[in-house]
């Protein structure tokens, strides 16, 4: 592993720096337009997570979002889903999983996102990154990539360590023209919270942005950090000044186990589309509404926009919270979830609990 302060071996070429600057500038302009559209109208999704395959090459013990057997969604089906989302006016698509790099045509999926005018991001464990893959992602037009690193050295909980991924991080620093964010983690299952500081400093040294996440329980709900973990959390938040999450107070509440008062717009401004093409509130509440994307109407999005989510006060899903910032100031939520329809694939869905119908 290279020393944190030794950047001689990971300097990008002049050509990469120019291409990176141009893509960053274009992406920032599009993000500003996205914010303007979001403030002007509440009728379109801001961020959608899509799952091109549930299968993962790892098996982190805290994760409930993967399997080791499912097949990737065919490219044409992914394009059809992206076309529907573009028709809704979606601003950002984030590809997740499972492990999205296991999809054999992931670059074509990204290329289609960009072709339809949406911002393209990806969340990956990073293990399948090499120079050739980075070149493919550059050419496809990827704009954001995030890797969560759980520890300094691998353990029985997670292999996503700085030791196993550092060479790949150096390749990203040298060759990627998209923005890279490294997310360190604190909370349940993390043996050495000091590792999060090492990871965050390494990310900054390599020219990446740095954020910190708090591992939720099996239901996606918060658990407070201990005193030293809280200190580390605050220090990493200071390092990550360039991160959008700096403007979101909810992470400070999560760290202290406090409930957060906000208006979750999942099912409307944020959508989670699973590998079966069903719409869910988020990754931690899979099962509701459980409606096929092809049948998800503007009226359904409108209902979910005004639906009070019972899980919101203790939620830890940061991307949904960040989307909520744009609408927290308007439109109180007074509706209850509708009765849940029978799920087409019940064995692969997670029941979120009893819900009441509007009356």
Tab-separated table of N, CA and C in Angstrom, residues 12-142:
chain	number	residue	atom	x	y	z
A	12	UNK	N	-2.443	11.809	-12.135
A	12	UNK	CA	-3.002	11.612	-13.476
A	12	UNK	C	-2.189	12.378	-14.507
A	13	UNK	N	-2.275	11.934	-15.742
A	13	UNK	CA	-1.594	12.648	-16.827
A	13	UNK	C	-2.291	13.968	-17.098
A	14	UNK	N	-1.628	14.829	-17.850
A	14	UNK	CA	-2.215	16.123	-18.197
A	14	UNK	C	-3.519	15.931	-18.975
A	15	UNK	N	-3.543	14.940	-19.875
A	15	UNK	CA	-4.746	14.695	-20.664
A	15	UNK	C	-5.914	14.273	-19.772
A	16	UNK	N	-5.644	13.412	-18.788
A	16	UNK	CA	-6.695	12.984	-17.864
A	16	UNK	C	-7.187	14.163	-17.042
A	17	UNK	N	-6.261	15.024	-16.603
A	17	UNK	CA	-6.669	16.179	-15.801
A	17	UNK	C	-7.589	17.098	-16.592
A	18	UNK	N	-7.285	17.305	-17.861
A	18	UNK	CA	-8.125	18.174	-18.689
A	18	UNK	C	-9.503	17.558	-18.885
A	19	UNK	N	-9.535	16.274	-19.248
A	19	UNK	CA	-10.818	15.603	-19.457
A	19	UNK	C	-11.634	15.567	-18.171
A	20	UNK	N	-10.966	15.345	-17.051
A	20	UNK	CA	-11.647	15.317	-15.754
A	20	UNK	C	-12.246	16.681	-15.436
A	21	UNK	N	-11.495	17.736	-15.649
A	21	UNK	CA	-11.990	19.083	-15.366
A	21	UNK	C	-13.207	19.421	-16.216
A	22	UNK	N	-13.159	19.029	-17.482
A	22	UNK	CA	-14.283	19.310	-18.369
A	22	UNK	C	-15.526	18.532	-17.941
A	23	UNK	N	-15.360	17.254	-17.591
A	23	UNK	CA	-16.530	16.479	-17.171
A	23	UNK	C	-17.073	16.990	-15.851
A	24	UNK	N	-16.202	17.330	-14.919
A	24	UNK	CA	-16.661	17.880	-13.647
A	24	UNK	C	-17.460	19.155	-13.886
A	25	UNK	N	-16.963	20.044	-14.743
A	25	UNK	CA	-17.635	21.316	-14.992
A	25	UNK	C	-19.017	21.093	-15.609
A	26	UNK	N	-19.087	20.193	-16.584
A	26	UNK	CA	-20.380	19.909	-17.209
A	26	UNK	C	-21.349	19.288	-16.208
A	27	UNK	N	-20.833	18.384	-15.371
A	27	UNK	CA	-21.692	17.741	-14.385
A	27	UNK	C	-22.211	18.760	-13.380
A	28	UNK	N	-21.351	19.667	-12.922
A	28	UNK	CA	-21.791	20.680	-11.957
A	28	UNK	C	-22.877	21.562	-12.559
A	29	UNK	N	-22.738	21.915	-13.810
A	29	UNK	CA	-23.750	22.729	-14.473
A	29	UNK	C	-25.072	21.979	-14.535
A	30	UNK	N	-25.024	20.706	-14.866
A	30	UNK	CA	-26.242	19.898	-14.924
A	30	UNK	C	-26.858	19.730	-13.535
A	31	UNK	N	-26.016	19.612	-12.503
A	31	UNK	CA	-26.542	19.499	-11.147
A	31	UNK	C	-27.242	20.776	-10.710
A	32	UNK	N	-26.701	21.922	-11.090
A	32	UNK	CA	-27.367	23.189	-10.772
A	32	UNK	C	-28.714	23.282	-11.475
A	33	UNK	N	-28.755	22.840	-12.711
A	33	UNK	CA	-30.033	22.818	-13.429
A	33	UNK	C	-31.009	21.868	-12.757
A	34	UNK	N	-30.486	20.724	-12.298
A	34	UNK	CA	-31.330	19.749	-11.609
A	34	UNK	C	-31.958	20.359	-10.366
A	35	UNK	N	-31.167	21.101	-9.579
A	35	UNK	CA	-31.687	21.739	-8.370
A	35	UNK	C	-32.746	22.777	-8.731
A	36	UNK	N	-32.486	23.550	-9.777
A	36	UNK	CA	-33.462	24.543	-10.210
A	36	UNK	C	-34.785	23.899	-10.609
A	37	UNK	N	-34.722	22.799	-11.370
A	37	UNK	CA	-35.937	22.090	-11.768
A	37	UNK	C	-36.671	21.531	-10.555
A	38	UNK	N	-35.897	20.989	-9.592
A	38	UNK	CA	-36.506	20.387	-8.409
A	38	UNK	C	-37.219	21.424	-7.557
A	39	UNK	N	-36.659	22.612	-7.480
A	39	UNK	CA	-37.291	23.678	-6.706
A	39	UNK	C	-38.512	24.242	-7.420
A	40	UNK	N	-38.507	24.209	-8.746
A	40	UNK	CA	-39.608	24.775	-9.524
A	40	UNK	C	-40.799	23.837	-9.619
A	41	UNK	N	-40.564	22.514	-9.551
A	41	UNK	CA	-41.650	21.557	-9.739
A	41	UNK	C	-41.417	20.327	-8.884
A	42	UNK	N	-42.504	19.780	-8.337
A	42	UNK	CA	-42.428	18.563	-7.527
A	42	UNK	C	-42.964	17.349	-8.280
A	43	UNK	N	-43.165	17.457	-9.575
A	43	UNK	CA	-43.875	16.430	-10.332
A	43	UNK	C	-42.970	15.385	-10.980
A	44	UNK	N	-41.666	15.466	-10.767
A	44	UNK	CA	-40.765	14.494	-11.379
A	44	UNK	C	-39.815	13.914	-10.327
A	45	UNK	N	-39.326	12.689	-10.525
A	45	UNK	CA	-38.319	12.132	-9.613
A	45	UNK	C	-36.985	12.873	-9.755
A	46	UNK	N	-36.321	13.071	-8.634
A	46	UNK	CA	-34.986	13.683	-8.639
A	46	UNK	C	-33.918	12.597	-8.769
A	47	UNK	N	-34.035	11.559	-7.957
A	47	UNK	CA	-33.038	10.487	-7.926
A	47	UNK	C	-33.730	9.137	-7.962
A	48	UNK	N	-33.228	8.257	-8.814
A	48	UNK	CA	-33.736	6.888	-8.885
A	48	UNK	C	-32.564	5.921	-8.796
A	49	UNK	N	-32.673	4.964	-7.888
A	49	UNK	CA	-31.722	3.856	-7.815
A	49	UNK	C	-32.253	2.710	-8.664
A	50	UNK	N	-31.442	2.211	-9.560
A	50	UNK	CA	-31.834	1.056	-10.372
A	50	UNK	C	-30.861	-0.089	-10.111
A	51	UNK	N	-31.388	-1.302	-10.129
A	51	UNK	CA	-30.604	-2.487	-9.826
A	51	UNK	C	-30.512	-3.345	-11.082
A	52	UNK	N	-29.360	-3.380	-11.753
A	52	UNK	CA	-29.224	-4.204	-12.953
A	52	UNK	C	-28.964	-5.672	-12.646
A	53	UNK	N	-28.492	-5.962	-11.441
A	53	UNK	CA	-28.389	-7.347	-10.981
A	53	UNK	C	-28.246	-7.372	-9.462
A	54	UNK	N	-28.868	-8.371	-8.862
A	54	UNK	CA	-28.838	-8.508	-7.399
A	54	UNK	C	-27.606	-9.283	-6.936
A	55	UNK	N	-27.003	-10.007	-7.828
A	55	UNK	CA	-25.862	-10.842	-7.456
A	55	UNK	C	-24.661	-9.975	-7.061
A	56	UNK	N	-23.896	-10.480	-6.097
A	56	UNK	CA	-22.689	-9.773	-5.661
A	56	UNK	C	-21.542	-10.767	-5.540
A	57	UNK	N	-20.330	-10.276	-5.763
A	57	UNK	CA	-19.133	-11.101	-5.634
A	57	UNK	C	-18.610	-11.144	-4.200
A	58	UNK	N	-19.236	-10.401	-3.298
A	58	UNK	CA	-18.885	-10.425	-1.885
A	58	UNK	C	-20.106	-10.847	-1.074
A	59	UNK	N	-19.898	-11.014	0.229
A	59	UNK	CA	-21.002	-11.388	1.126
A	59	UNK	C	-20.784	-10.727	2.480
A	60	UNK	N	-20.808	-9.394	2.505
A	60	UNK	CA	-20.634	-8.657	3.763
A	60	UNK	C	-21.784	-9.010	4.702
A	61	UNK	N	-21.448	-9.317	5.947
A	61	UNK	CA	-22.455	-9.889	6.844
A	61	UNK	C	-23.553	-8.910	7.221
A	62	UNK	N	-23.311	-7.605	7.139
A	62	UNK	CA	-24.327	-6.623	7.514
A	62	UNK	C	-25.273	-6.295	6.368
A	63	UNK	N	-24.975	-6.747	5.151
A	63	UNK	CA	-25.703	-6.321	3.966
A	63	UNK	C	-26.923	-7.208	3.713
A	64	UNK	N	-28.053	-6.587	3.374
A	64	UNK	CA	-29.272	-7.332	3.043
A	64	UNK	C	-29.726	-7.049	1.609
A	65	UNK	N	-28.765	-6.667	0.736
A	65	UNK	CA	-29.135	-6.223	-0.603
A	65	UNK	C	-28.493	-7.060	-1.711
A	66	UNK	N	-28.167	-8.317	-1.451
A	66	UNK	CA	-27.482	-9.103	-2.473
A	66	UNK	C	-27.909	-10.565	-2.417
A	67	UNK	N	-27.604	-11.282	-3.501
A	67	UNK	CA	-27.649	-12.729	-3.483
A	67	UNK	C	-26.437	-13.255	-4.262
A	68	UNK	N	-26.313	-14.576	-4.384
A	68	UNK	CA	-25.156	-15.153	-5.063
A	68	UNK	C	-25.571	-16.038	-6.238
A	69	UNK	N	-26.781	-15.794	-6.782
A	69	UNK	CA	-27.266	-16.705	-7.814
A	69	UNK	C	-28.017	-16.023	-8.964
A	70	UNK	N	-28.584	-14.834	-8.756
A	70	UNK	CA	-29.490	-14.276	-9.757
A	70	UNK	C	-28.739	-13.827	-11.008
A	71	UNK	N	-29.469	-13.786	-12.118
A	71	UNK	CA	-28.906	-13.387	-13.391
A	71	UNK	C	-29.086	-11.886	-13.596
A	72	UNK	N	-28.225	-11.255	-14.388
A	72	UNK	CA	-28.378	-9.822	-14.667
A	72	UNK	C	-29.628	-9.551	-15.488
A	73	UNK	N	-30.190	-8.370	-15.300
A	73	UNK	CA	-31.338	-7.946	-16.097
A	73	UNK	C	-30.866	-7.735	-17.535
A	74	UNK	N	-31.563	-8.281	-18.535
A	74	UNK	CA	-31.145	-8.087	-19.927
A	74	UNK	C	-31.044	-6.611	-20.299
A	75	UNK	N	-30.102	-6.292	-21.155
A	75	UNK	CA	-29.832	-4.898	-21.519
A	75	UNK	C	-31.078	-4.210	-22.062
A	76	UNK	N	-31.818	-4.856	-22.942
A	76	UNK	CA	-32.987	-4.206	-23.532
A	76	UNK	C	-34.037	-3.885	-22.473
A	77	UNK	N	-34.189	-4.771	-21.484
A	77	UNK	CA	-35.123	-4.486	-20.403
A	77	UNK	C	-34.644	-3.301	-19.574
A	78	UNK	N	-33.333	-3.226	-19.298
A	78	UNK	CA	-32.799	-2.068	-18.580
A	78	UNK	C	-33.043	-0.780	-19.368
A	79	UNK	N	-32.845	-0.825	-20.676
A	79	UNK	CA	-33.090	0.362	-21.505
A	79	UNK	C	-34.558	0.778	-21.439
A	80	UNK	N	-35.463	-0.201	-21.474
A	80	UNK	CA	-36.886	0.117	-21.388
A	80	UNK	C	-37.214	0.818	-20.072
A	81	UNK	N	-36.638	0.316	-18.972
A	81	UNK	CA	-36.879	0.950	-17.662
A	81	UNK	C	-36.317	2.363	-17.625
A	82	UNK	N	-35.132	2.530	-18.176
A	82	UNK	CA	-34.526	3.860	-18.204
A	82	UNK	C	-35.337	4.816	-19.068
A	83	UNK	N	-35.902	4.316	-20.150
A	83	UNK	CA	-36.744	5.161	-21.002
A	83	UNK	C	-37.980	5.632	-20.244
A	84	UNK	N	-38.578	4.741	-19.454
A	84	UNK	CA	-39.743	5.130	-18.650
A	84	UNK	C	-39.348	6.202	-17.641
A	85	UNK	N	-38.208	6.014	-16.981
A	85	UNK	CA	-37.753	6.988	-15.986
A	85	UNK	C	-37.425	8.327	-16.626
A	86	UNK	N	-36.817	8.291	-17.803
A	86	UNK	CA	-36.555	9.538	-18.518
A	86	UNK	C	-37.861	10.236	-18.864
A	87	UNK	N	-38.883	9.462	-19.260
A	87	UNK	CA	-40.180	10.032	-19.570
A	87	UNK	C	-40.848	10.689	-18.372
A	88	UNK	N	-40.507	10.233	-17.165
A	88	UNK	CA	-41.020	10.861	-15.945
A	88	UNK	C	-40.318	12.184	-15.643
A	89	UNK	N	-39.191	12.436	-16.332
A	89	UNK	CA	-38.410	13.635	-16.057
A	89	UNK	C	-37.332	13.436	-15.015
A	90	UNK	N	-36.923	12.180	-14.767
A	90	UNK	CA	-35.911	11.879	-13.753
A	90	UNK	C	-34.603	12.607	-14.031
A	91	UNK	N	-33.982	13.137	-12.962
A	91	UNK	CA	-32.739	13.897	-13.112
A	91	UNK	C	-31.494	13.029	-12.983
A	92	UNK	N	-31.459	12.123	-11.985
A	92	UNK	CA	-30.250	11.357	-11.683
A	92	UNK	C	-30.599	9.877	-11.585
A	93	UNK	N	-29.785	9.048	-12.212
A	93	UNK	CA	-29.879	7.600	-12.046
A	93	UNK	C	-28.610	7.115	-11.353
A	94	UNK	N	-28.773	6.403	-10.248
A	94	UNK	CA	-27.655	5.743	-9.593
A	94	UNK	C	-27.816	4.241	-9.743
A	95	UNK	N	-26.800	3.605	-10.312
A	95	UNK	CA	-26.813	2.161	-10.515
A	95	UNK	C	-26.207	1.506	-9.283
A	96	UNK	N	-26.932	0.524	-8.750
A	96	UNK	CA	-26.457	-0.132	-7.541
A	96	UNK	C	-26.695	-1.630	-7.670
A	97	UNK	N	-26.660	-2.351	-6.571
A	97	UNK	CA	-26.828	-3.796	-6.628
A	97	UNK	C	-27.165	-4.347	-5.262
A	98	UNK	N	-26.704	-5.572	-5.029
A	98	UNK	CA	-25.687	-6.348	-5.668
A	98	UNK	C	-24.455	-5.547	-6.096
A	99	UNK	N	-23.722	-6.147	-7.014
A	99	UNK	CA	-22.539	-5.494	-7.564
A	99	UNK	C	-22.791	-5.176	-9.039
A	100	UNK	N	-22.988	-3.899	-9.374
A	100	UNK	CA	-23.352	-3.544	-10.751
A	100	UNK	C	-22.284	-3.874	-11.783
A	101	UNK	N	-21.012	-3.903	-11.387
A	101	UNK	CA	-19.968	-4.216	-12.365
A	101	UNK	C	-19.998	-5.678	-12.799
A	102	UNK	N	-20.820	-6.492	-12.148
A	102	UNK	CA	-20.986	-7.872	-12.592
A	102	UNK	C	-21.919	-7.963	-13.808
A	103	UNK	N	-22.612	-6.864	-14.111
A	103	UNK	CA	-23.458	-6.878	-15.305
A	103	UNK	C	-22.558	-6.800	-16.536
A	104	UNK	N	-22.687	-7.723	-17.488
A	104	UNK	CA	-21.747	-7.765	-18.621
A	104	UNK	C	-21.844	-6.575	-19.556
A	105	UNK	N	-22.939	-5.813	-19.494
A	105	UNK	CA	-23.113	-4.664	-20.382
A	105	UNK	C	-23.346	-3.380	-19.594
A	106	UNK	N	-22.668	-3.269	-18.455
A	106	UNK	CA	-22.884	-2.115	-17.584
A	106	UNK	C	-22.535	-0.805	-18.286
A	107	UNK	N	-21.523	-0.813	-19.157
A	107	UNK	CA	-21.166	0.422	-19.859
A	107	UNK	C	-22.272	0.860	-20.805
A	108	UNK	N	-22.990	-0.090	-21.410
A	108	UNK	CA	-24.098	0.268	-22.290
A	108	UNK	C	-25.272	0.837	-21.498
A	109	UNK	N	-25.472	0.346	-20.285
A	109	UNK	CA	-26.511	0.910	-19.413
A	109	UNK	C	-26.186	2.361	-19.089
A	110	UNK	N	-24.937	2.621	-18.721
A	110	UNK	CA	-24.518	3.993	-18.425
A	110	UNK	C	-24.665	4.872	-19.654
A	111	UNK	N	-24.245	4.344	-20.788
A	111	UNK	CA	-24.330	5.118	-22.029
A	111	UNK	C	-25.781	5.505	-22.339
A	112	UNK	N	-26.711	4.596	-22.049
A	112	UNK	CA	-28.124	4.888	-22.311
A	112	UNK	C	-28.653	5.944	-21.333
A	113	UNK	N	-28.216	5.894	-20.085
A	113	UNK	CA	-28.604	6.934	-19.119
A	113	UNK	C	-28.200	8.308	-19.642
A	114	UNK	N	-26.962	8.418	-20.087
A	114	UNK	CA	-26.466	9.698	-20.595
A	114	UNK	C	-27.183	10.091	-21.890
A	115	UNK	N	-27.459	9.115	-22.728
A	115	UNK	CA	-28.148	9.396	-23.995
A	115	UNK	C	-29.530	9.998	-23.728
A	116	UNK	N	-30.177	9.567	-22.632
A	116	UNK	CA	-31.502	10.077	-22.297
A	116	UNK	C	-31.449	11.340	-21.452
A	117	UNK	N	-30.251	11.910	-21.283
A	117	UNK	CA	-30.124	13.213	-20.639
A	117	UNK	C	-30.100	13.202	-19.130
A	118	UNK	N	-29.917	12.023	-18.516
A	118	UNK	CA	-29.892	11.936	-17.060
A	118	UNK	C	-28.458	11.829	-16.547
A	119	UNK	N	-28.220	12.311	-15.336
A	119	UNK	CA	-26.917	12.201	-14.694
A	119	UNK	C	-26.710	10.748	-14.275
A	120	UNK	N	-25.502	10.216	-14.538
A	120	UNK	CA	-25.232	8.793	-14.312
A	120	UNK	C	-24.258	8.595	-13.155
A	121	UNK	N	-24.687	7.842	-12.148
A	121	UNK	CA	-23.824	7.500	-11.020
A	121	UNK	C	-23.834	6.010	-10.761
A	122	UNK	N	-22.886	5.551	-9.957
A	122	UNK	CA	-22.792	4.127	-9.639
A	122	UNK	C	-22.232	3.945	-8.237
A	123	UNK	N	-22.761	2.932	-7.544
A	123	UNK	CA	-22.217	2.500	-6.259
A	123	UNK	C	-21.665	1.094	-6.455
A	124	UNK	N	-20.386	0.891	-6.154
A	124	UNK	CA	-19.719	-0.387	-6.384
A	124	UNK	C	-18.841	-0.737	-5.197
A	125	UNK	N	-18.557	-2.028	-5.034
A	125	UNK	CA	-17.594	-2.396	-3.991
A	125	UNK	C	-16.152	-2.244	-4.473
A	126	UNK	N	-15.967	-1.998	-5.770
A	126	UNK	CA	-14.653	-1.677	-6.301
A	126	UNK	C	-13.772	-2.852	-6.673
A	127	UNK	N	-14.142	-4.083	-6.296
A	127	UNK	CA	-13.249	-5.217	-6.494
A	127	UNK	C	-13.042	-5.559	-7.967
A	128	UNK	N	-13.986	-5.204	-8.818
A	128	UNK	CA	-13.878	-5.552	-10.233
A	128	UNK	C	-13.313	-4.417	-11.078
A	129	UNK	N	-12.845	-3.367	-10.437
A	129	UNK	CA	-12.240	-2.260	-11.174
A	129	UNK	C	-10.824	-2.613	-11.614
A	130	UNK	N	-10.526	-2.353	-12.865
A	130	UNK	CA	-9.160	-2.387	-13.372
A	130	UNK	C	-9.044	-1.266	-14.399
A	131	UNK	N	-7.889	-1.115	-14.995
A	131	UNK	CA	-7.684	0.004	-15.918
A	131	UNK	C	-8.625	-0.074	-17.108
A	132	UNK	N	-8.848	-1.268	-17.631
A	132	UNK	CA	-9.739	-1.432	-18.775
A	132	UNK	C	-11.174	-1.046	-18.410
A	133	UNK	N	-11.622	-1.466	-17.244
A	133	UNK	CA	-12.980	-1.135	-16.801
A	133	UNK	C	-13.139	0.356	-16.588
A	134	UNK	N	-12.132	0.986	-15.993
A	134	UNK	CA	-12.182	2.441	-15.794
A	134	UNK	C	-12.278	3.159	-17.135
A	135	UNK	N	-11.514	2.700	-18.115
A	135	UNK	CA	-11.600	3.293	-19.459
A	135	UNK	C	-13.006	3.142	-20.038
A	136	UNK	N	-13.631	1.970	-19.839
A	136	UNK	CA	-14.989	1.750	-20.327
A	136	UNK	C	-15.983	2.687	-19.645
A	137	UNK	N	-15.818	2.895	-18.350
A	137	UNK	CA	-16.711	3.795	-17.623
A	137	UNK	C	-16.506	5.240	-18.065
A	138	UNK	N	-15.250	5.615	-18.314
A	138	UNK	CA	-14.971	6.951	-18.855
A	138	UNK	C	-15.694	7.156	-20.179
A	139	UNK	N	-15.532	6.199	-21.085
A	139	UNK	CA	-16.099	6.316	-22.423
A	139	UNK	C	-17.619	6.317	-22.397
A	140	UNK	N	-18.211	5.583	-21.457
A	140	UNK	CA	-19.668	5.513	-21.371
A	140	UNK	C	-20.281	6.804	-20.852
A	141	UNK	N	-19.485	7.615	-20.139
A	141	UNK	CA	-19.989	8.885	-19.638
A	141	UNK	C	-20.358	8.908	-18.176
A	142	UNK	N	-19.879	7.915	-17.393
A	142	UNK	CA	-20.163	7.914	-15.960
A	142	UNK	C	-19.716	9.229	-15.334
